[in-house]
Amino acid sequence: MLPRALTIVNSGANIGFLRLFTRYVSISSRAVMDIAGKDGELRVFIVAGEVSGDTIGSRLMASLKKLSPTPVRFSGVGGSMMSKEGMESLFPMEDIAVMGIWELLPHLNKIRAKLKETIEAALLFQPHVVVTVDSKGFSFRLLKQLRARYSWQRLDSPVHFHYVAPSFWAWKGGEARLQGLANFVDHVFCILPNEETVCKSNGLAATFVGHPILEDVLALNLGKQISPFECKIEGKNEDFRSKFAIPPGATVISLLPGSRLQEVSRMLSIFANTMEQLKDSFLELINVIHIAPNQDVENYIRSFVNKWPVPVILIPGGQPHTKYDAFSASSVALCTSGTVAVELQLARLPCVVAYRAHILTEWFIWYKAKIPYISLPNILMDSAIIPEALFQACTPTNLASLLIVTNADCGGNHPNDDKSCGGDEVEDDDFDDTYKAVNKISIPTIRISSPISSTGDAPAQPPQPEDGDILGDAGVVVLGH
């Protein structure tokens, strides 16, 4: 995975990302790092438009600062995580965090203004590298217009990277749209296994780097020996229950309503009505609502829960240990579709995925989509390993029924530290599909034993593989292949 490939491993700096600067693209026959070395700094303009992109961007920034042989200076758009890495966002990331078709229309003028502002800021910054993270609508317009402006001014264009390939595999005619991207995207970092091959077959340079969620697995399991078939995160159930004074025997349901204000405002009322229907089905029901690190979302949720039908605990974003402790203390989860479905599988917490949008957006998805699922584990396995309630089926009555069935399938009340339900421990065999899905979105960890050079080349004497390792390209050791 790319963030991991940028991290210092065993006191050796990994060269994976910086090699991509020099291996795939150059500017006027001069490598990016050569130009940065002459300028005395590497200037990176980076744009993320939502919470998951902010996390990816922040890890990328932190790793580049560690690995670059020259100082790195950042500019662009991001959230709180990227801000912690030293970038002052041009404007709040939430200004462009809009998803959908009909939902987008009221925000078009503002987004056009923000796009123009971002383009002018990028030109003024004179970056060596531009990195856009997901948010393909805004990102591709930015990269396309930037490339056009540099061409019109007869200037060398910075290298354009896009992190998270567009989900071409999900839409009818999606693959054909890849062919035009090569005109303004120099390299794509793919997070799903088959995307690299398809991108390359359509003339778009690409590298499969693994799914960013696995970085959480490595970070939260620091010091533990894990393999792709052991990817799980165990929280501290008893600590969480003690900290929040949860009575013995109480049933805890985790709720994850989304990261964008538009989806949270749509889904939270559905979740509340679902809990209203469920509160008499359990002796004592407590909700844990996980808040994305988005100030608008946090303000909305804190205001909304004043009339919540059952006792509720709010968990602010940016606290992964507390999040997984809450997962461990929960019997089941209800989530809006997104990366969180993978997180819940890693935590071995059964869940139900829910999603609603504007009726016109739902109609468009129904007409254009060529896959029957919306959650990543189901897509990867091409099987409904997680129950989904989508669009008109996403009603409080249906969600309540699915949660009761899912909770009963797990054995009853609440788990213990070993993720058991009602006293019956859930065996890892019950999550065989999770192992398979995680294995599909992971790649081997790469490491070297010497720092990179200013050109990003590998050391003259590459390290020798240990037992069970295989030697990867460019003389780097690939572990756990």
Short mmCIF file of C-alpha atoms in Angstrom, two decimals:
data_model
loop_
_atom_site.label_atom_id
_atom_site.label_comp_id
_atom_site.label_asym_id
_atom_site.label_seq_id
_atom_site.Cartn_x
_atom_site.Cartn_y
_atom_site.Cartn_z
CA MET A 1 0.00 0.00 0.00
CA LEU A 2 1.31 3.43 -0.86
CA PRO A 3 1.21 5.10 2.55
CA ARG A 4 3.07 2.12 3.99
CA ALA A 5 5.50 2.21 1.10
CA LEU A 6 6.34 5.75 2.16
CA THR A 7 7.03 4.90 5.77
CA ILE A 8 10.42 4.30 7.36
CA VAL A 9 10.70 0.56 7.92
CA ASN A 10 13.42 -0.96 10.10
CA SER A 11 15.38 2.31 9.94
CA GLY A 12 15.51 2.11 6.12
CA ALA A 13 13.73 4.64 3.96
CA ASN A 14 11.43 3.16 1.34
CA ILE A 15 11.82 4.50 -2.16
CA GLY A 16 8.53 3.33 -3.62
CA PHE A 17 6.73 6.64 -4.17
CA LEU A 18 9.73 8.78 -5.11
CA ARG A 19 10.79 6.19 -7.68
CA LEU A 20 7.47 6.79 -9.40
CA PHE A 21 8.42 10.44 -9.87
CA THR A 22 11.43 9.39 -11.94
CA ARG A 23 10.43 5.99 -13.29
CA TYR A 24 7.30 6.94 -15.19
CA VAL A 25 7.40 10.64 -16.05
CA SER A 26 9.84 13.48 -16.53
CA ILE A 27 9.70 17.13 -17.46
CA SER A 28 11.73 18.10 -20.55
CA SER A 29 13.88 14.99 -20.05
CA ARG A 30 14.81 16.04 -16.52
CA ALA A 31 13.62 13.99 -13.57
CA VAL A 32 11.35 15.68 -11.06
CA MET A 33 13.74 15.16 -8.17
CA ASP A 34 16.61 16.65 -10.18
CA ILE A 35 14.59 19.81 -10.74
CA ALA A 36 13.55 19.93 -7.08
CA GLY A 37 17.17 19.50 -6.05
CA LYS A 38 18.23 22.47 -8.15
CA ASP A 39 15.36 24.56 -6.79
CA GLY A 40 16.30 23.64 -3.22
CA GLU A 41 12.84 22.28 -2.42
CA LEU A 42 10.18 19.90 -3.69
CA ARG A 43 6.91 21.79 -4.20
CA VAL A 44 3.83 19.57 -4.03
CA PHE A 45 0.35 20.91 -4.73
CA ILE A 46 -2.12 18.44 -3.25
CA VAL A 47 -5.92 18.48 -3.28
CA ALA A 48 -8.34 16.32 -1.29
CA GLY A 49 -12.08 16.91 -1.24
CA GLU A 50 -13.39 14.62 1.49
CA VAL A 51 -12.46 13.00 4.79
CA SER A 52 -10.98 9.80 3.36
CA GLY A 53 -8.89 11.83 0.93
CA ASP A 54 -7.71 14.06 3.77
CA THR A 55 -6.40 10.99 5.59
CA ILE A 56 -4.64 9.68 2.49
CA GLY A 57 -3.19 13.10 1.74
CA SER A 58 -1.88 13.60 5.27
CA ARG A 59 -0.07 10.27 5.25
CA LEU A 60 1.40 11.02 1.87
CA MET A 61 2.62 14.41 3.13
CA ALA A 62 4.17 12.93 6.27
CA SER A 63 5.98 10.26 4.30
CA LEU A 64 7.27 12.64 1.64
CA LYS A 65 8.72 14.87 4.34
CA LYS A 66 10.60 11.87 5.72
CA LEU A 67 11.81 10.52 2.41
CA SER A 68 12.58 13.50 0.23
CA PRO A 69 16.30 14.39 0.04
CA THR A 70 15.23 18.05 -0.33
CA PRO A 71 12.80 20.04 1.84
CA VAL A 72 9.15 19.65 0.82
CA ARG A 73 6.68 22.54 0.66
CA PHE A 74 2.96 21.94 0.29
CA SER A 75 0.02 23.95 -0.92
CA GLY A 76 -3.51 23.01 -1.90
CA VAL A 77 -6.83 21.97 -0.39
CA GLY A 78 -7.39 19.58 2.46
CA GLY A 79 -8.89 19.02 5.89
CA SER A 80 -7.74 18.84 9.48
CA MET A 81 -5.36 15.90 8.96
CA MET A 82 -3.47 17.61 6.14
CA SER A 83 -3.41 20.80 8.19
CA LYS A 84 -1.58 18.94 10.95
CA GLU A 85 1.11 18.09 8.40
CA GLY A 86 1.72 21.77 7.74
CA MET A 87 -0.53 22.70 4.82
CA GLU A 88 -2.84 25.70 5.10
CA SER A 89 -5.86 24.86 2.97
CA LEU A 90 -6.89 27.44 0.40
CA PHE A 91 -10.48 27.08 1.65
CA PRO A 92 -12.46 24.59 3.76
CA MET A 93 -12.40 21.18 2.13
CA GLU A 94 -16.12 20.87 2.81
CA ASP A 95 -16.78 23.52 0.15
CA ILE A 96 -16.19 20.90 -2.57
CA ALA A 97 -17.36 17.80 -0.67
CA VAL A 98 -20.54 17.28 -2.68
CA MET A 99 -21.56 13.94 -4.21
CA GLY A 100 -24.41 13.06 -6.52
CA ILE A 101 -26.18 14.60 -9.48
CA TRP A 102 -29.21 16.51 -8.29
CA GLU A 103 -27.39 17.20 -5.00
CA LEU A 104 -24.63 18.95 -6.96
CA LEU A 105 -26.82 21.48 -8.77
CA PRO A 106 -27.33 23.98 -5.92
CA HIS A 107 -23.54 24.10 -5.39
CA LEU A 108 -22.37 24.47 -9.00
CA ASN A 109 -21.53 28.17 -8.90
CA LYS A 110 -19.58 27.83 -5.66
CA ILE A 111 -17.66 24.81 -6.94
CA ARG A 112 -16.81 26.61 -10.19
CA ALA A 113 -15.46 29.52 -8.15
CA LYS A 114 -13.41 27.18 -5.94
CA LEU A 115 -12.04 25.42 -9.01
CA LYS A 116 -10.88 28.72 -10.49
CA GLU A 117 -9.35 29.73 -7.16
CA THR A 118 -7.49 26.41 -6.94
CA ILE A 119 -6.13 26.69 -10.49
CA GLU A 120 -4.81 30.21 -9.91
CA ALA A 121 -3.23 29.16 -6.61
CA ALA A 122 -1.54 26.19 -8.26
CA LEU A 123 -0.09 28.33 -11.05
CA LEU A 124 1.20 30.84 -8.53
CA PHE A 125 2.75 28.06 -6.41
CA GLN A 126 4.70 26.64 -9.40
CA PRO A 127 4.62 23.02 -8.18
CA HIS A 128 6.92 20.26 -9.33
CA VAL A 129 4.17 17.75 -8.62
CA VAL A 130 0.38 17.96 -8.43
CA VAL A 131 -1.44 15.21 -6.52
CA THR A 132 -5.22 14.95 -6.47
CA VAL A 133 -6.87 12.47 -4.11
CA ASP A 134 -10.18 10.88 -5.14
CA SER A 135 -13.05 13.41 -5.70
CA LYS A 136 -12.72 12.75 -9.41
CA GLY A 137 -15.21 15.39 -10.55
CA PHE A 138 -13.23 18.27 -9.07
CA SER A 139 -9.84 16.60 -9.44
CA PHE A 140 -10.01 15.83 -13.15
CA ARG A 141 -11.34 19.27 -14.03
CA LEU A 142 -8.45 20.76 -12.06
CA LEU A 143 -5.80 18.62 -13.73
CA LYS A 144 -7.27 19.12 -17.20
CA GLN A 145 -7.43 22.89 -16.91
CA LEU A 146 -3.98 23.11 -15.32
CA ARG A 147 -2.44 21.10 -18.17
CA ALA A 148 -4.20 23.37 -20.70
CA ARG A 149 -2.95 26.52 -19.00
CA TYR A 150 0.66 25.31 -18.96
CA SER A 151 0.41 24.27 -22.60
CA TRP A 152 -1.07 27.64 -23.61
CA GLN A 153 1.74 29.46 -21.80
CA ARG A 154 4.33 27.10 -23.35
CA LEU A 155 5.62 26.11 -19.93
CA ASP A 156 6.78 22.74 -18.62
CA SER A 157 3.85 21.19 -16.82
CA PRO A 158 4.26 19.67 -13.36
CA VAL A 159 3.76 15.93 -13.05
CA HIS A 160 0.12 15.01 -12.38
CA PHE A 161 -0.65 12.09 -10.05
CA HIS A 162 -4.15 10.99 -9.13
CA TYR A 163 -4.61 8.80 -6.04
CA VAL A 164 -7.67 6.44 -6.10
CA ALA A 165 -8.68 5.43 -9.59
CA PRO A 166 -12.18 6.38 -10.71
CA SER A 167 -14.63 3.51 -10.25
CA PHE A 168 -14.86 2.78 -13.98
CA TRP A 169 -15.63 -0.86 -13.21
CA ALA A 170 -18.93 0.12 -11.59
CA TRP A 171 -20.50 1.95 -14.54
CA LYS A 172 -21.66 1.05 -18.02
CA GLY A 173 -19.14 2.53 -20.45
CA GLY A 174 -16.85 3.46 -17.57
CA GLU A 175 -13.73 1.83 -19.00
CA ALA A 176 -13.97 3.77 -22.25
CA ARG A 177 -13.77 7.04 -20.33
CA LEU A 178 -10.28 6.14 -19.08
CA GLN A 179 -8.73 6.72 -22.50
CA GLY A 180 -9.02 10.49 -22.33
CA LEU A 181 -7.46 10.78 -18.87
CA ALA A 182 -3.91 10.19 -20.13
CA ASN A 183 -3.97 13.68 -21.67
CA PHE A 184 -3.83 15.30 -18.25
CA VAL A 185 -3.13 12.50 -15.72
CA ASP A 186 0.44 11.15 -15.80
CA HIS A 187 -0.01 8.35 -13.27
CA VAL A 188 -2.83 6.82 -11.25
CA PHE A 189 -2.44 5.08 -7.90
CA CYS A 190 -5.02 2.29 -7.81
CA ILE A 191 -6.39 0.90 -4.54
CA LEU A 192 -8.23 -2.11 -5.99
CA PRO A 193 -6.52 -5.13 -7.53
CA ASN A 194 -7.70 -5.19 -11.15
CA GLU A 195 -7.61 -1.45 -11.79
CA GLU A 196 -3.93 -1.24 -12.75
CA THR A 197 -4.24 -3.66 -15.68
CA VAL A 198 -7.38 -2.00 -17.03
CA CYS A 199 -5.87 1.49 -16.75
CA LYS A 200 -2.74 0.41 -18.60
CA SER A 201 -4.76 -1.28 -21.34
CA ASN A 202 -6.42 2.08 -21.94
CA GLY A 203 -3.14 3.98 -22.17
CA LEU A 204 -3.11 5.29 -18.62
CA ALA A 205 0.00 4.67 -16.50
CA ALA A 206 -1.04 3.13 -13.18
CA THR A 207 0.24 1.28 -10.12
CA PHE A 208 -1.77 -0.85 -7.69
CA VAL A 209 -0.74 0.38 -4.24
CA GLY A 210 -3.24 -1.40 -2.00
CA HIS A 211 -6.17 0.00 -0.04
CA PRO A 212 -5.37 2.79 2.46
CA ILE A 213 -7.53 1.22 5.15
CA LEU A 214 -4.82 -1.41 5.64
CA GLU A 215 -2.56 1.34 6.96
CA ASP A 216 -4.84 1.40 10.01
CA VAL A 217 -4.27 -2.32 10.46
CA LEU A 218 -0.52 -1.85 10.49
CA ALA A 219 -0.61 1.24 12.71
CA LEU A 220 -3.00 -0.25 15.29
CA ASN A 221 -1.19 -3.59 15.29
CA LEU A 222 2.24 -2.01 15.62
CA GLY A 223 4.74 -4.54 16.94
CA LYS A 224 2.56 -7.52 16.06
CA GLN A 225 3.40 -10.02 13.34
CA ILE A 226 0.47 -10.03 10.91
CA SER A 227 -0.16 -11.33 7.43
CA PRO A 228 -2.89 -10.47 4.92
CA PHE A 229 -4.80 -13.51 6.18
CA GLU A 230 -4.66 -12.22 9.76
CA CYS A 231 -5.72 -8.63 9.10
CA LYS A 232 -7.96 -7.68 11.95
CA ILE A 233 -8.10 -4.97 14.59
CA GLU A 234 -9.11 -5.87 18.13
CA GLY A 235 -10.37 -3.07 20.34
CA LYS A 236 -10.72 -3.04 24.12
CA ASN A 237 -14.33 -3.80 24.89
CA GLU A 238 -14.14 -3.66 28.69
CA ASP A 239 -12.17 -0.41 28.70
CA PHE A 240 -14.76 1.24 26.49
CA ARG A 241 -17.70 -0.01 28.57
CA SER A 242 -16.03 1.11 31.78
CA LYS A 243 -15.09 4.54 30.42
CA PHE A 244 -18.65 5.30 29.31
CA ALA A 245 -20.38 3.48 32.21
CA ILE A 246 -22.27 1.09 29.96
CA PRO A 247 -24.33 -1.27 32.15
CA PRO A 248 -23.65 -5.01 31.96
CA GLY A 249 -26.03 -6.68 29.55
CA ALA A 250 -26.75 -3.53 27.57
CA THR A 251 -26.79 -3.91 23.79
CA VAL A 252 -24.56 -1.45 21.96
CA ILE A 253 -25.16 -0.63 18.30
CA SER A 254 -22.57 1.46 16.47
CA LEU A 255 -23.90 3.97 13.95
CA LEU A 256 -21.80 5.48 11.17
CA PRO A 257 -23.95 7.93 9.18
CA GLY A 258 -21.25 9.12 6.76
CA SER A 259 -18.58 11.77 6.30
CA ARG A 260 -20.29 14.36 4.06
CA LEU A 261 -22.90 16.72 5.46
CA GLN A 262 -25.31 15.98 2.62
CA GLU A 263 -25.36 12.24 3.32
CA VAL A 264 -25.36 12.62 7.11
CA SER A 265 -28.35 14.99 6.98
CA ARG A 266 -30.19 12.45 4.84
CA MET A 267 -29.22 9.28 6.72
CA LEU A 268 -29.27 10.36 10.37
CA SER A 269 -33.05 10.75 10.56
CA ILE A 270 -33.44 7.28 9.02
CA PHE A 271 -31.05 5.88 11.62
CA ALA A 272 -32.94 7.63 14.43
CA ASN A 273 -36.27 6.20 13.29
CA THR A 274 -34.65 2.77 13.04
CA MET A 275 -33.49 2.99 16.65
CA GLU A 276 -36.98 4.13 17.68
CA GLN A 277 -38.32 0.89 16.25
CA LEU A 278 -35.58 -1.18 17.87
CA LYS A 279 -35.58 0.23 21.39
CA ASP A 280 -38.27 -2.17 22.61
CA SER A 281 -36.52 -5.18 21.05
CA PHE A 282 -33.64 -5.06 23.56
CA LEU A 283 -33.61 -4.89 27.33
CA GLU A 284 -31.35 -1.84 27.21
CA LEU A 285 -30.19 -0.31 23.93
CA ILE A 286 -27.33 2.18 23.67
CA ASN A 287 -26.05 3.79 20.48
CA VAL A 288 -22.53 4.88 19.68
CA ILE A 289 -22.44 7.44 16.86
CA HIS A 290 -19.08 7.78 15.15
CA ILE A 291 -18.52 11.31 13.86
CA ALA A 292 -16.32 11.95 10.83
CA PRO A 293 -13.58 14.59 11.27
CA ASN A 294 -15.71 17.24 9.57
CA GLN A 295 -16.76 20.24 11.65
CA ASP A 296 -20.02 20.76 9.77
CA VAL A 297 -20.92 17.12 10.27
CA GLU A 298 -20.03 17.23 13.96
CA ASN A 299 -22.13 20.35 14.55
CA TYR A 300 -25.09 18.79 12.76
CA ILE A 301 -24.92 15.51 14.68
CA ARG A 302 -24.50 17.17 18.09
CA SER A 303 -27.56 19.27 17.41
CA PHE A 304 -29.60 16.36 16.05
CA VAL A 305 -29.00 13.92 18.92
CA ASN A 306 -30.75 16.15 21.45
CA LYS A 307 -33.90 14.25 20.52
CA TRP A 308 -32.33 10.82 20.01
CA PRO A 309 -34.69 7.98 21.05
CA VAL A 310 -32.14 5.99 23.10
CA PRO A 311 -29.02 6.85 25.15
CA VAL A 312 -26.21 7.83 22.81
CA ILE A 313 -22.42 8.17 22.98
CA LEU A 314 -20.65 10.40 20.47
CA ILE A 315 -17.15 9.46 19.29
CA PRO A 316 -15.33 12.33 17.52
CA GLY A 317 -13.31 11.56 14.40
CA GLY A 318 -9.56 11.15 14.37
CA GLN A 319 -9.50 8.71 17.32
CA PRO A 320 -8.89 5.28 15.77
CA HIS A 321 -8.20 3.48 19.04
CA THR A 322 -11.45 4.69 20.58
CA LYS A 323 -13.31 3.85 17.39
CA TYR A 324 -12.15 0.24 17.41
CA ASP A 325 -12.77 -0.02 21.16
CA ALA A 326 -16.36 1.01 20.44
CA PHE A 327 -16.58 -1.56 17.66
CA SER A 328 -15.39 -4.22 20.09
CA ALA A 329 -18.09 -3.21 22.58
CA SER A 330 -20.83 -3.31 19.95
CA SER A 331 -23.06 -6.19 18.92
CA VAL A 332 -23.76 -4.91 15.42
CA ALA A 333 -23.31 -1.75 13.35
CA LEU A 334 -25.42 0.28 10.93
CA CYS A 335 -23.42 2.30 8.43
CA THR A 336 -23.75 4.45 5.36
CA SER A 337 -21.93 2.88 2.44
CA GLY A 338 -18.23 3.70 2.25
CA THR A 339 -14.79 2.64 3.45
CA VAL A 340 -16.23 2.04 6.91
CA ALA A 341 -17.71 -1.28 5.74
CA VAL A 342 -14.15 -2.58 5.40
CA GLU A 343 -13.23 -1.18 8.83
CA LEU A 344 -16.13 -3.04 10.39
CA GLN A 345 -15.05 -6.27 8.73
CA LEU A 346 -11.52 -5.78 10.04
CA ALA A 347 -13.02 -5.32 13.51
CA ARG A 348 -15.06 -8.52 13.02
CA LEU A 349 -18.23 -6.53 13.75
CA PRO A 350 -21.32 -7.64 11.79
CA CYS A 351 -23.00 -4.73 10.05
CA VAL A 352 -25.80 -3.57 7.78
CA VAL A 353 -25.03 -1.10 4.98
CA ALA A 354 -27.60 1.59 4.19
CA TYR A 355 -27.76 4.24 1.49
CA ARG A 356 -30.22 6.81 0.17
CA ALA A 357 -29.78 9.72 -2.24
CA HIS A 358 -32.00 12.10 -4.14
CA ILE A 359 -34.52 10.17 -6.23
CA LEU A 360 -32.96 11.38 -9.51
CA THR A 361 -29.49 10.34 -8.36
CA GLU A 362 -30.84 6.95 -7.33
CA TRP A 363 -32.48 6.56 -10.73
CA PHE A 364 -29.21 7.43 -12.49
CA ILE A 365 -27.29 4.89 -10.40
CA TRP A 366 -29.89 2.22 -11.09
CA TYR A 367 -29.73 2.94 -14.83
CA LYS A 368 -25.95 3.27 -15.23
CA ALA A 369 -24.49 0.89 -12.63
CA LYS A 370 -23.38 -2.54 -13.81
CA ILE A 371 -22.73 -4.08 -10.39
CA PRO A 372 -25.45 -5.06 -7.89
CA TYR A 373 -23.59 -4.02 -4.72
CA ILE A 374 -22.46 -0.76 -3.17
CA SER A 375 -20.21 -1.84 -0.27
CA LEU A 376 -16.60 -2.73 -1.04
CA PRO A 377 -16.49 -6.17 0.64
CA ASN A 378 -19.49 -7.29 -1.41
CA ILE A 379 -17.98 -5.85 -4.59
CA LEU A 380 -14.65 -7.57 -4.02
CA MET A 381 -16.25 -10.93 -3.30
CA ASP A 382 -19.09 -10.49 -5.82
CA SER A 383 -21.34 -11.80 -3.11
CA ALA A 384 -23.68 -10.32 -0.48
CA ILE A 385 -21.48 -11.08 2.52
CA ILE A 386 -22.86 -7.88 4.12
CA PRO A 387 -26.61 -7.12 4.02
CA GLU A 388 -27.40 -3.92 2.11
CA ALA A 389 -30.55 -1.77 2.19
CA LEU A 390 -30.33 0.65 -0.71
CA PHE A 391 -32.50 3.44 -2.08
CA GLN A 392 -36.23 2.76 -1.61
CA ALA A 393 -35.42 -0.37 0.42
CA CYS A 394 -33.57 1.82 2.92
CA THR A 395 -36.42 2.30 5.37
CA PRO A 396 -36.39 2.21 9.19
CA THR A 397 -38.56 -0.92 9.15
CA ASN A 398 -36.24 -2.80 6.80
CA LEU A 399 -33.12 -1.64 8.63
CA ALA A 400 -34.55 -2.66 12.00
CA SER A 401 -35.38 -6.12 10.68
CA LEU A 402 -31.92 -6.57 9.14
CA LEU A 403 -30.21 -5.47 12.37
CA ILE A 404 -32.27 -7.90 14.45
CA VAL A 405 -31.48 -10.78 12.08
CA THR A 406 -27.79 -9.85 11.86
CA ASN A 407 -27.52 -9.56 15.64
CA ALA A 408 -29.31 -12.89 16.10
CA ASP A 409 -27.02 -14.57 13.55
CA CYS A 410 -24.10 -13.43 15.68
CA GLY A 411 -25.63 -15.13 18.70
CA GLY A 412 -27.30 -12.39 20.69
CA ASN A 413 -26.32 -9.66 23.07
CA HIS A 414 -22.87 -8.10 23.26
CA PRO A 415 -19.35 -9.28 22.45
CA ASN A 416 -16.43 -9.73 24.74
CA ASP A 417 -12.83 -8.80 24.00
CA ASP A 418 -12.50 -11.79 21.71
CA LYS A 419 -15.44 -10.57 19.63
CA SER A 420 -18.03 -13.06 20.79
CA CYS A 421 -21.77 -12.60 20.81
CA GLY A 422 -23.89 -13.74 23.71
CA GLY A 423 -20.96 -15.69 25.10
CA ASP A 424 -20.36 -17.67 21.91
CA GLU A 425 -17.04 -16.68 20.42
CA VAL A 426 -17.11 -15.88 16.75
CA GLU A 427 -14.51 -18.04 15.05
CA ASP A 428 -12.23 -16.58 12.39
CA ASP A 429 -13.73 -19.15 10.03
CA ASP A 430 -16.90 -17.05 10.18
CA PHE A 431 -14.96 -14.27 8.48
CA ASP A 432 -13.30 -16.29 5.72
CA ASP A 433 -14.79 -13.91 3.16
CA THR A 434 -13.25 -10.99 5.04
CA TYR A 435 -9.80 -12.55 4.78
CA LYS A 436 -10.28 -13.06 1.07
CA ALA A 437 -11.50 -9.49 0.55
CA VAL A 438 -8.62 -8.01 2.58
CA ASN A 439 -6.12 -10.11 0.68
CA LYS A 440 -7.43 -8.66 -2.58
CA ILE A 441 -6.82 -5.06 -1.51
CA SER A 442 -3.38 -5.57 0.06
CA ILE A 443 0.03 -5.67 -1.55
CA PRO A 444 3.40 -6.77 -0.14
CA THR A 445 5.28 -4.39 2.14
CA ILE A 446 8.43 -3.03 0.48
CA ARG A 447 11.57 -1.99 2.30
CA ILE A 448 15.17 -1.11 1.64
CA SER A 449 18.13 -0.71 3.93
CA SER A 450 19.62 2.54 2.60
CA PRO A 451 18.23 6.03 2.04
CA ILE A 452 17.19 7.14 -1.43
CA SER A 453 19.41 9.34 -3.51
CA SER A 454 18.40 12.71 -4.87
CA THR A 455 17.28 10.99 -8.07
CA GLY A 456 15.19 8.39 -6.25
CA ASP A 457 17.44 5.51 -7.37
CA ALA A 458 17.84 2.36 -5.34
CA PRO A 459 21.07 1.73 -3.42
CA ALA A 460 24.01 0.38 -5.39
CA GLN A 461 23.97 -2.78 -3.26
CA PRO A 462 20.36 -3.90 -2.87
CA PRO A 463 19.51 -5.84 0.29
CA GLN A 464 19.39 -9.59 0.12
CA PRO A 465 16.05 -11.32 0.64
CA GLU A 466 15.39 -12.98 3.95
CA ASP A 467 13.94 -16.46 4.23
CA GLY A 468 10.58 -16.57 2.52
CA ASP A 469 11.05 -13.20 0.80
CA ILE A 470 11.21 -12.65 -2.92
CA LEU A 471 13.20 -10.03 -4.72
CA GLY A 472 10.95 -7.42 -6.28
CA ASP A 473 11.69 -4.99 -9.09
CA ALA A 474 14.29 -2.25 -8.72
CA GLY A 475 16.23 -4.35 -6.23
CA VAL A 476 13.85 -3.90 -3.31
CA VAL A 477 12.82 -6.66 -0.95
CA VAL A 478 9.15 -7.61 -1.12
CA LEU A 479 7.89 -9.19 2.07
CA GLY A 480 5.01 -11.57 2.55
CA HIS A 481 4.14 -11.94 -1.16
#
